[in-house]
PDB file of C-alpha atoms in Angstrom:
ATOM      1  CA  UNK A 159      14.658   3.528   7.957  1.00 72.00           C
ATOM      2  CA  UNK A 160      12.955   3.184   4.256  1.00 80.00           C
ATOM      3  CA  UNK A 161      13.950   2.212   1.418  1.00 89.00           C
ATOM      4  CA  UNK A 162      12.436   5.517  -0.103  1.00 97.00           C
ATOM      5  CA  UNK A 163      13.595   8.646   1.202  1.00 97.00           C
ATOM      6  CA  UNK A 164      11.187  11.189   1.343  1.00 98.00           C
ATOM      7  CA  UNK A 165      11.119  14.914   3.661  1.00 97.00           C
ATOM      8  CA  UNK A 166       9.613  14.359   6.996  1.00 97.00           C
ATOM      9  CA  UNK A 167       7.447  17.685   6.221  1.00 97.00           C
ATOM     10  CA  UNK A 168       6.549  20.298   3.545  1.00 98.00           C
ATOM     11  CA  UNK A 169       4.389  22.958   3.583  1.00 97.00           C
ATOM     12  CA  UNK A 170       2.467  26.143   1.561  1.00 97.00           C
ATOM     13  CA  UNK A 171       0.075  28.314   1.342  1.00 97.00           C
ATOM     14  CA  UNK A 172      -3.609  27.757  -0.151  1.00 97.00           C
ATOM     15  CA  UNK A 173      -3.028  28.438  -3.568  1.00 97.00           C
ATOM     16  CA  UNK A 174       0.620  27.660  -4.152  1.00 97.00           C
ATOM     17  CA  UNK A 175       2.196  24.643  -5.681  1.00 98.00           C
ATOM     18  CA  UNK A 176       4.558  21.853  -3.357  1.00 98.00           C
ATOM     19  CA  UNK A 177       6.595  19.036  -4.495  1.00 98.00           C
ATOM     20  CA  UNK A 178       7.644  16.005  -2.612  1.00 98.00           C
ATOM     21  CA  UNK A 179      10.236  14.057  -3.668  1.00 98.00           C
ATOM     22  CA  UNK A 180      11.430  10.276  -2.834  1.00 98.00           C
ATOM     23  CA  UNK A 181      14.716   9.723  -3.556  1.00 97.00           C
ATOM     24  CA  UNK A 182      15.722   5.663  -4.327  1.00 96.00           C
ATOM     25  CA  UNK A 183      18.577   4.473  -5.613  1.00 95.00           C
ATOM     26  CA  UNK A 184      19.829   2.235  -8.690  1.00 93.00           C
ATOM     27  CA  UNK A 185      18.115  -1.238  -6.861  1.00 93.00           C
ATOM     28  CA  UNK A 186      14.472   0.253  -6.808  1.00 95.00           C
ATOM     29  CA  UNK A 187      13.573   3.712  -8.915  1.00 95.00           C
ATOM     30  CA  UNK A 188      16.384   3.556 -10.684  1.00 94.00           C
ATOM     31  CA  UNK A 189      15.986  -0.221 -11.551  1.00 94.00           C
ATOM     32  CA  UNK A 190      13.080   1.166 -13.687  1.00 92.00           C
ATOM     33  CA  UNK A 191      10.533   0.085 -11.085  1.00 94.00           C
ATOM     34  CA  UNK A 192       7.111   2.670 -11.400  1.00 95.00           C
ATOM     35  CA  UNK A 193       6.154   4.721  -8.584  1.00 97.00           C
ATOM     36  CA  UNK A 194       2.904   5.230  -6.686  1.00 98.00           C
ATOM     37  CA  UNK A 195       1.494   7.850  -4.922  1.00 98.00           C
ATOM     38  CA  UNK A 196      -0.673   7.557  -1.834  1.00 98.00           C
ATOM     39  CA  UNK A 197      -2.343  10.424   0.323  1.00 98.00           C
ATOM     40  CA  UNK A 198      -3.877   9.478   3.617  1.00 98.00           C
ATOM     41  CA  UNK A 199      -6.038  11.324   6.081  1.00 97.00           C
ATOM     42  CA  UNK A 200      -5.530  11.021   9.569  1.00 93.00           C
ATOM     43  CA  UNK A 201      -7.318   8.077  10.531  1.00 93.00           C
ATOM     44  CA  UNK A 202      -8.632   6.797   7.313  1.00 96.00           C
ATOM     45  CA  UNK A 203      -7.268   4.262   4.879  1.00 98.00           C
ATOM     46  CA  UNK A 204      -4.828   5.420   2.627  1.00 98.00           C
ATOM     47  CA  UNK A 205      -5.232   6.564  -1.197  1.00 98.00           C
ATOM     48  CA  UNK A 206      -4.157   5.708  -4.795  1.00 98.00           C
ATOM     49  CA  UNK A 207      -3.236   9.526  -6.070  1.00 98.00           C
ATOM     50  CA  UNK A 208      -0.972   8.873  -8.859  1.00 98.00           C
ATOM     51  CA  UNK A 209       0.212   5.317 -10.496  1.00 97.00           C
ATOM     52  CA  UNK A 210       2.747   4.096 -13.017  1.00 96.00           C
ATOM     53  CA  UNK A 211       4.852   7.366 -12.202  1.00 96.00           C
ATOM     54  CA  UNK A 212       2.435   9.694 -13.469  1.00 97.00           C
ATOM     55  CA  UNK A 213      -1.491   8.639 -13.735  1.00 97.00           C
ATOM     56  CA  UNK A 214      -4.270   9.620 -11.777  1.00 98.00           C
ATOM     57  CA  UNK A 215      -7.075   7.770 -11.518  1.00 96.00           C
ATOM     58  CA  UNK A 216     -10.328   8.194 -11.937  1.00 95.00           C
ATOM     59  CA  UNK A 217     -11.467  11.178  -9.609  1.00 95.00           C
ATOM     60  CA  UNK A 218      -8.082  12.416  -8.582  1.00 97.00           C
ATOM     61  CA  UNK A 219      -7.893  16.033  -9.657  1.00 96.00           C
ATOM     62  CA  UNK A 220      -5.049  17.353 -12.064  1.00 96.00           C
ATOM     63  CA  UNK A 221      -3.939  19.838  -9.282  1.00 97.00           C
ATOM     64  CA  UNK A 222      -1.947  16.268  -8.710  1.00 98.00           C
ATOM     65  CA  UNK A 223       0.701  14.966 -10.752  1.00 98.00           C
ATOM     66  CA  UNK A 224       4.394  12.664 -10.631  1.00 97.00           C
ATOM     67  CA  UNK A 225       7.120  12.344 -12.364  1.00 97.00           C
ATOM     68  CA  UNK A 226      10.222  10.364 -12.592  1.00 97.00           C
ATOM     69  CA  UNK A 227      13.736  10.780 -13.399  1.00 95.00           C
ATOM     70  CA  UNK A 228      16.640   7.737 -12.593  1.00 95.00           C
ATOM     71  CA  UNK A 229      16.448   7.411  -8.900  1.00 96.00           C
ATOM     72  CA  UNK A 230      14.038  10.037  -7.911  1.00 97.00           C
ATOM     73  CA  UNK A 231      10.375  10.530  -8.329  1.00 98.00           C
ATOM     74  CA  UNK A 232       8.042  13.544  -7.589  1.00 98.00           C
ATOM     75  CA  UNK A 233       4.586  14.104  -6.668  1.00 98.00           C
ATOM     76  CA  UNK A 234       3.210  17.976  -6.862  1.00 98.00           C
ATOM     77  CA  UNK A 235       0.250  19.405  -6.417  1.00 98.00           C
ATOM     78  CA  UNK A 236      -0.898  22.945  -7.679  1.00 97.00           C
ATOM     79  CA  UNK A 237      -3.891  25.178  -6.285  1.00 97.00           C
ATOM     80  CA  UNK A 238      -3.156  23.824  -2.934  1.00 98.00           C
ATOM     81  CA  UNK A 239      -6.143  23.285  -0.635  1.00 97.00           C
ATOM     82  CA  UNK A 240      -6.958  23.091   2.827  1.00 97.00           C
ATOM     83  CA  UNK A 241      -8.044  19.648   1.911  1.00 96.00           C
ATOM     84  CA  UNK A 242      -5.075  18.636   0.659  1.00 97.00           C
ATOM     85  CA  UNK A 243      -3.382  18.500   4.195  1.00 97.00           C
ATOM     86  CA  UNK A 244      -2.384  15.134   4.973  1.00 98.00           C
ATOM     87  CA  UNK A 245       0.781  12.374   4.605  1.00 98.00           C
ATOM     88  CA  UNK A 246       1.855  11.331   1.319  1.00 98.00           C
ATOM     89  CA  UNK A 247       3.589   7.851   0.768  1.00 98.00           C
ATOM     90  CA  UNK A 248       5.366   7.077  -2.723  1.00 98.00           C
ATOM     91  CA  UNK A 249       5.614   3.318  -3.175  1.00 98.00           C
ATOM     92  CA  UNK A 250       7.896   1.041  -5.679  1.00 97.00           C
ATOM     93  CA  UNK A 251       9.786  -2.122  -5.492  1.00 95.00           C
ATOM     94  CA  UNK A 252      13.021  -3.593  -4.908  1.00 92.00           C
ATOM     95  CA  UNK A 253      14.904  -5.797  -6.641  1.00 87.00           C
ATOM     96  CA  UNK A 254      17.574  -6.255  -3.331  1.00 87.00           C
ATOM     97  CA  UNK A 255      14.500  -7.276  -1.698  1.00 86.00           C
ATOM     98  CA  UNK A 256      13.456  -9.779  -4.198  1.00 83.00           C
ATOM     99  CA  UNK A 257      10.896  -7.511  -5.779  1.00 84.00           C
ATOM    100  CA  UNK A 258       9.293  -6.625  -2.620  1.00 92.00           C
ATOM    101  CA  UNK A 259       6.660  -3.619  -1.713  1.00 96.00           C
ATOM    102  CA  UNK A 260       8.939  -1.081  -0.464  1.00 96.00           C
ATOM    103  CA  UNK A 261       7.008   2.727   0.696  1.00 97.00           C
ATOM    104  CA  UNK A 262       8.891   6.233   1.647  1.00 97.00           C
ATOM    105  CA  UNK A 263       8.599   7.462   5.290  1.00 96.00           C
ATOM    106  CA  UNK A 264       6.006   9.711   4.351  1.00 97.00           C
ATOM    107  CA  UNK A 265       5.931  13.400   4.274  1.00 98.00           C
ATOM    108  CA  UNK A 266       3.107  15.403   6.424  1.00 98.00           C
ATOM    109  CA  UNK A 267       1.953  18.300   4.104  1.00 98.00           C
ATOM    110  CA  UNK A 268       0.574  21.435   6.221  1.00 97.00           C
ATOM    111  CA  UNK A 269      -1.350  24.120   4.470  1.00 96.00           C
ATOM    112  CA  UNK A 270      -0.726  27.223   6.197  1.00 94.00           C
TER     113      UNK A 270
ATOM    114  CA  UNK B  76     -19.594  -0.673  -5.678  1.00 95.00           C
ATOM    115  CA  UNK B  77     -16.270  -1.922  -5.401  1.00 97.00           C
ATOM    116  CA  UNK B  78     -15.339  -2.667  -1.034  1.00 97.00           C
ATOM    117  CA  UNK B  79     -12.916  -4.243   0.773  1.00 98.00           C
ATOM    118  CA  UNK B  80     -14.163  -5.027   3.958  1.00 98.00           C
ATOM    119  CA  UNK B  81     -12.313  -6.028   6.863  1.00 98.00           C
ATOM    120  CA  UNK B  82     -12.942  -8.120  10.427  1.00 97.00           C
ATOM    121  CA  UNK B  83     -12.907  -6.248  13.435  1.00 97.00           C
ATOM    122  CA  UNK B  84     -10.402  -4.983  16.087  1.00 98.00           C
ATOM    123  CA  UNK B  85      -8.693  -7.540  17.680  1.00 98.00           C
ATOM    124  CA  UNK B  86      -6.827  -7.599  21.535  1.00 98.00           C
ATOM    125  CA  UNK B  87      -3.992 -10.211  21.679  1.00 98.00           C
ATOM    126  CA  UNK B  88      -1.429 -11.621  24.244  1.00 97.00           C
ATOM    127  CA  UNK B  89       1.830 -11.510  23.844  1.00 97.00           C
ATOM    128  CA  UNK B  90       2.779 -15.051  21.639  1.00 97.00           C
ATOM    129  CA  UNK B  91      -0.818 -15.629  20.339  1.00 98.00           C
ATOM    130  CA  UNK B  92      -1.956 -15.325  16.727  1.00 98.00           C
ATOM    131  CA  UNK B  93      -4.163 -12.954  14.814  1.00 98.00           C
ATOM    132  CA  UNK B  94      -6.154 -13.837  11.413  1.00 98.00           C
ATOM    133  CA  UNK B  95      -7.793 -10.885   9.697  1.00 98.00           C
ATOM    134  CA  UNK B  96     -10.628 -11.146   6.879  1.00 98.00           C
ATOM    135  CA  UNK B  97     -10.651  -8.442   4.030  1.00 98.00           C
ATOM    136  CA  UNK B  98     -14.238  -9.652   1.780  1.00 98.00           C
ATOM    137  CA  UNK B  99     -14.417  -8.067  -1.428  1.00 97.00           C
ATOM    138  CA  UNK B 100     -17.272  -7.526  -3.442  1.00 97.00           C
ATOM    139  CA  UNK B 101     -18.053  -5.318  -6.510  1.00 97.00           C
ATOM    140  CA  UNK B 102     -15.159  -6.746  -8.594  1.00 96.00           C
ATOM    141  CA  UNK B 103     -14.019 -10.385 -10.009  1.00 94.00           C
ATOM    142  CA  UNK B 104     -11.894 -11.534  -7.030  1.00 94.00           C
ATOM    143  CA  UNK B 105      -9.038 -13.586  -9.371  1.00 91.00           C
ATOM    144  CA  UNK B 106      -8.440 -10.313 -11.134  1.00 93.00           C
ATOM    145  CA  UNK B 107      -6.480  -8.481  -8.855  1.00 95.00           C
ATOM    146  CA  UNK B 108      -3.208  -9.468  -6.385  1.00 96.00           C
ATOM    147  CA  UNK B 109      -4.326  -8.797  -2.554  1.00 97.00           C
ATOM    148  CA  UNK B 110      -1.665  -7.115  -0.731  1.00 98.00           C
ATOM    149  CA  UNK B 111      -1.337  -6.830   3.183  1.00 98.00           C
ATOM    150  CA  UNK B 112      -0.247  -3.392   4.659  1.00 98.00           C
ATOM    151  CA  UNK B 113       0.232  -2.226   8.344  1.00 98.00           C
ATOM    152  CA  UNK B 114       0.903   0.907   9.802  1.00 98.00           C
ATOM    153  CA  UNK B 115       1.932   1.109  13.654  1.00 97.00           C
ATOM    154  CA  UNK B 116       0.888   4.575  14.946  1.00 96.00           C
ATOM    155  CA  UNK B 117       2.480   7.146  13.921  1.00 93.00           C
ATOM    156  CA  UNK B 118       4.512   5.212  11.643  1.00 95.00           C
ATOM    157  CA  UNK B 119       4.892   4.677   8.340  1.00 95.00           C
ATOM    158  CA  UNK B 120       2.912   2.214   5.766  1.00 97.00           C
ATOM    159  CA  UNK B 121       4.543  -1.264   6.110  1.00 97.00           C
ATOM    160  CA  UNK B 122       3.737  -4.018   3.397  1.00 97.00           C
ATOM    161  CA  UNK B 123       3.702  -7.615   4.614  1.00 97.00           C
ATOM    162  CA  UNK B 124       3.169  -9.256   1.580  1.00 97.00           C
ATOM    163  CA  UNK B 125       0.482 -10.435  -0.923  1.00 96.00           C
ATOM    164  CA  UNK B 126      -1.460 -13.420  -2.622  1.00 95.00           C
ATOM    165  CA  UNK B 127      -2.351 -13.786  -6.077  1.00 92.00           C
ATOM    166  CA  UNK B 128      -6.137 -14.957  -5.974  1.00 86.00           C
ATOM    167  CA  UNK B 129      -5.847 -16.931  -9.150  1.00 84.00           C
ATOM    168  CA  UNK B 130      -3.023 -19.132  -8.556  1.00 86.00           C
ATOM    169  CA  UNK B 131      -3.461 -18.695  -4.455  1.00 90.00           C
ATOM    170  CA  UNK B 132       0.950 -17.865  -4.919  1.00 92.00           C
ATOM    171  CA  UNK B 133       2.108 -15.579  -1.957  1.00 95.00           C
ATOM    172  CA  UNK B 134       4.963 -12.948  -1.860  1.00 95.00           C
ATOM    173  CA  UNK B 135       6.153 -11.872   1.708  1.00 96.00           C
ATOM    174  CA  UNK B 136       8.345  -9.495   2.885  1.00 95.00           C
ATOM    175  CA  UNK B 137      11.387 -10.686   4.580  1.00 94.00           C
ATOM    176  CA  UNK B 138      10.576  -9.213   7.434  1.00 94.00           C
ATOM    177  CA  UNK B 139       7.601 -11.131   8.182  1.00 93.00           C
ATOM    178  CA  UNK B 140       8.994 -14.822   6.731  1.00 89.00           C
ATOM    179  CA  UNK B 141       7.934 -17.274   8.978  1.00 92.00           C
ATOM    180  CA  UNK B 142       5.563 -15.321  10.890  1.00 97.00           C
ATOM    181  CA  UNK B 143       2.819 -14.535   8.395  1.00 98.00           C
ATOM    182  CA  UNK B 144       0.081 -16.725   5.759  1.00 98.00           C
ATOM    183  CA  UNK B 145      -1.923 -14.792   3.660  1.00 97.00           C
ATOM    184  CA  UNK B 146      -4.687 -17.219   2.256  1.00 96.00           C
ATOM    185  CA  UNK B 147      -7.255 -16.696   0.108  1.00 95.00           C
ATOM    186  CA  UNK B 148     -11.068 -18.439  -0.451  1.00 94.00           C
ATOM    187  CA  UNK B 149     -12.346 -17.786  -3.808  1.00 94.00           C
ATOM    188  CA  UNK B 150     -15.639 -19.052  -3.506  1.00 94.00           C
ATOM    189  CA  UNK B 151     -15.983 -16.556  -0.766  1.00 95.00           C
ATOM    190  CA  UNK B 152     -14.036 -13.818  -2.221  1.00 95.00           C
ATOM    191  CA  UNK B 153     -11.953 -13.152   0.600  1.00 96.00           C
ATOM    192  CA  UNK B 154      -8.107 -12.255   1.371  1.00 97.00           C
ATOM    193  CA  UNK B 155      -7.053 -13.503   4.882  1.00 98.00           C
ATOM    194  CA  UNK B 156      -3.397 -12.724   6.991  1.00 98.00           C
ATOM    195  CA  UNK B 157      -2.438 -14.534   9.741  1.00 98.00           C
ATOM    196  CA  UNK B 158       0.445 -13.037  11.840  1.00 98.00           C
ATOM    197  CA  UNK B 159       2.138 -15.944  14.478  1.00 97.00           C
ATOM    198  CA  UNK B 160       3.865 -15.200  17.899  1.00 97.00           C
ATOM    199  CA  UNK B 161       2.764 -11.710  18.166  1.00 98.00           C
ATOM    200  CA  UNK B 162       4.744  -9.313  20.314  1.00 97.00           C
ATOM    201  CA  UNK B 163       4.001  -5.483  21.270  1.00 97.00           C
ATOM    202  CA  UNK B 164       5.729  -4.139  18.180  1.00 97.00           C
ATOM    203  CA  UNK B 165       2.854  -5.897  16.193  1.00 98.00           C
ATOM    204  CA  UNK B 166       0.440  -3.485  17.595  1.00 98.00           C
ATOM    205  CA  UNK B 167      -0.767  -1.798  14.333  1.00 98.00           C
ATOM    206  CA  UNK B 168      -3.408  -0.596  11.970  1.00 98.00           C
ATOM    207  CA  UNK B 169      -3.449  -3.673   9.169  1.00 98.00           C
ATOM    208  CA  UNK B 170      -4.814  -3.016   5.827  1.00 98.00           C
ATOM    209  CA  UNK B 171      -6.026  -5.350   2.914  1.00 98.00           C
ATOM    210  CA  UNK B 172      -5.530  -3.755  -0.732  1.00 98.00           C
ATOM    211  CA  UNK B 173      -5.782  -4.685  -3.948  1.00 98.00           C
ATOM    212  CA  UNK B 174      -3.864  -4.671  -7.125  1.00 97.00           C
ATOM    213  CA  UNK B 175      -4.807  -5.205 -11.131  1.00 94.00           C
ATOM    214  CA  UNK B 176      -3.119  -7.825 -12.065  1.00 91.00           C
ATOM    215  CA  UNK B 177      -1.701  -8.237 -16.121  1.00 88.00           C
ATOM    216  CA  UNK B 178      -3.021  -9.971 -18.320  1.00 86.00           C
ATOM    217  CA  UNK B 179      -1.280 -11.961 -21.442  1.00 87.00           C
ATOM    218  CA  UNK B 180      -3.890 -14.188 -23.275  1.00 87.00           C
ATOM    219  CA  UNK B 181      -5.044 -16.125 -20.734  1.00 84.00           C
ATOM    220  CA  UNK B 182      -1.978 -15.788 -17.914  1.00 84.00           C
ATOM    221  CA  UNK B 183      -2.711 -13.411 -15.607  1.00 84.00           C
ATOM    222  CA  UNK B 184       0.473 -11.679 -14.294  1.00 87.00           C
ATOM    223  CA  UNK B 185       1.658  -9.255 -11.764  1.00 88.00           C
ATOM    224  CA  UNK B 186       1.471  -5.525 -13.122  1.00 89.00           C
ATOM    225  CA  UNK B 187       3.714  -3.533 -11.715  1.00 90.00           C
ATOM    226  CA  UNK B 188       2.587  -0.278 -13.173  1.00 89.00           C
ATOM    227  CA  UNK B 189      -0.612  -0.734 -11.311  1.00 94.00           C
ATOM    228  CA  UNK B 190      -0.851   0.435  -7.327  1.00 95.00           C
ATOM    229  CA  UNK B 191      -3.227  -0.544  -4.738  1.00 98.00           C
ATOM    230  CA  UNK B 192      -6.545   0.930  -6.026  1.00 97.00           C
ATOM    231  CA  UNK B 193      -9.083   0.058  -3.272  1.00 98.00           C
ATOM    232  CA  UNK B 194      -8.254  -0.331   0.249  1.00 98.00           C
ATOM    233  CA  UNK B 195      -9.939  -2.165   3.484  1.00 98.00           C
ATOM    234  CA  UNK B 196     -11.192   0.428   6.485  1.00 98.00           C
ATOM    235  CA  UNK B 197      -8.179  -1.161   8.679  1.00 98.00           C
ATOM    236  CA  UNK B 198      -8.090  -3.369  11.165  1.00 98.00           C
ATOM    237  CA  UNK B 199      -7.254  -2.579  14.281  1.00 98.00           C
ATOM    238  CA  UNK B 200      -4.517  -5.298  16.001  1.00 98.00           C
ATOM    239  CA  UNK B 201      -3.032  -4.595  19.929  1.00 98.00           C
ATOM    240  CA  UNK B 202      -0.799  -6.944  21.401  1.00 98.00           C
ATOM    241  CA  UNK B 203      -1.111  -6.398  25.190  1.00 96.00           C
ATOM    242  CA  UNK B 204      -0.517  -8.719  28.109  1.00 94.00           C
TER     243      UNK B 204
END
């Protein structure tokens, strides 16, 4: 299992807003690690969506944004789109890992 | 433009060895850590570990101690992994990524508050006997 928890699934309607969270504990997000956000597409290569906890980069609309709060970290998007259906990792480190990569399991967004 | 660009789909025996090329153009190679990710199907992303280009210093998860080398050639601007004794479970979708690194005068650093920005197509590893 990950390090990150995260929901196996979320979903809403074209228009609404969703929020996935990843939930760490005090020897990754809550050892003051950042979070990253990362959407992939069936198939394709995943997708820097949101760094340091709460930057987008270039590109990435605002309908997008993280936060983060001790051991947990968010990622929500607004004006869903059809388009926006796909995974979504978060990614941090871990200091019981010797400051290794550690992602979340992923959550599969549907847009109904 | 910026690309990471990665060798193609490999078949493997059971105990062989795999190398995989990522070769990046667009950017200055020594400025950013290269990470190695791999995602089995329908599983999650899976990092493997990383090399700094400038100092050529590689991080690997523990997972994967002993099994995998992640090189790098600077004159050719390329990231390479190499995973050893290969087994079914292996059998994956392996990316190349890369990081900004930090920099403090001249010392570049790991950044932290910097994720993977530009990632490789995949390539495609099975482990089949």
């Amino acid at each position: 299992q990950s390090v990150l928890t995260q929901p196996p699934s979320v979903s809403g309607a074209p228009g609404q807003r969703v929020t996935i969270s990843c939930t760490g504990n005090t020897s990754n997000l809550g050892a003051g690690y950042d979070v990253h956000w990362y959407q992939q597409v069936p198939g394709t290569a995943p997708k820097l969506l949101i760094y340091d906890n709460n930057n987008r980069p270039s590109g990435v609309p605002d309908r997008f944004s993280g936060s983060k709060s001790g051991t947990s970290a968010s990622l929500a998007i607004t004006g869903l789109q059809a388009e926006d259906e796909a995974e979504y990792y978060c990614q941090s480190y871990d200091s019981d890992l010797s400051g290794s990569v550690v992602f979340g399991g992923g959550t599969k967004l549907t847009v109904l | 433009q910026v690309q990471l660009v990665q060798s193609g789909a490999e078949v493997k025996k059971p105990g062989a060895s795999v190398k995989v090329s990522c070769k990046t153009s667009g950017f200055t190679f020594t400025y950013y850590a290269m990470h190695w990710v791999r995602q089995a199907p329908g599983q999650r992303l899976e990092w493997m570990g990383r090399v700094d280009p400038a100092s050529g210093k590689t991080y690997y998860s523990q997972k994967f101690q002993g099994r995998v080398t992640i090189t790098r050639d600077r004159s050719a601007s390329t990231a390479y992994m190499e995973l050893s004794s290969l087994r079914s479970e292996d059998t994956a979708v392996y990316y190349c990524a890369r990081q900004e690194m930090g920099k403090v005068g001249a010392i570049y650093h790991y950044a932290y508050e910097y994720g993977m920005d530009v990632w490789g197509q995949g390539t495609t590893v099975t482990v089949s006997s």
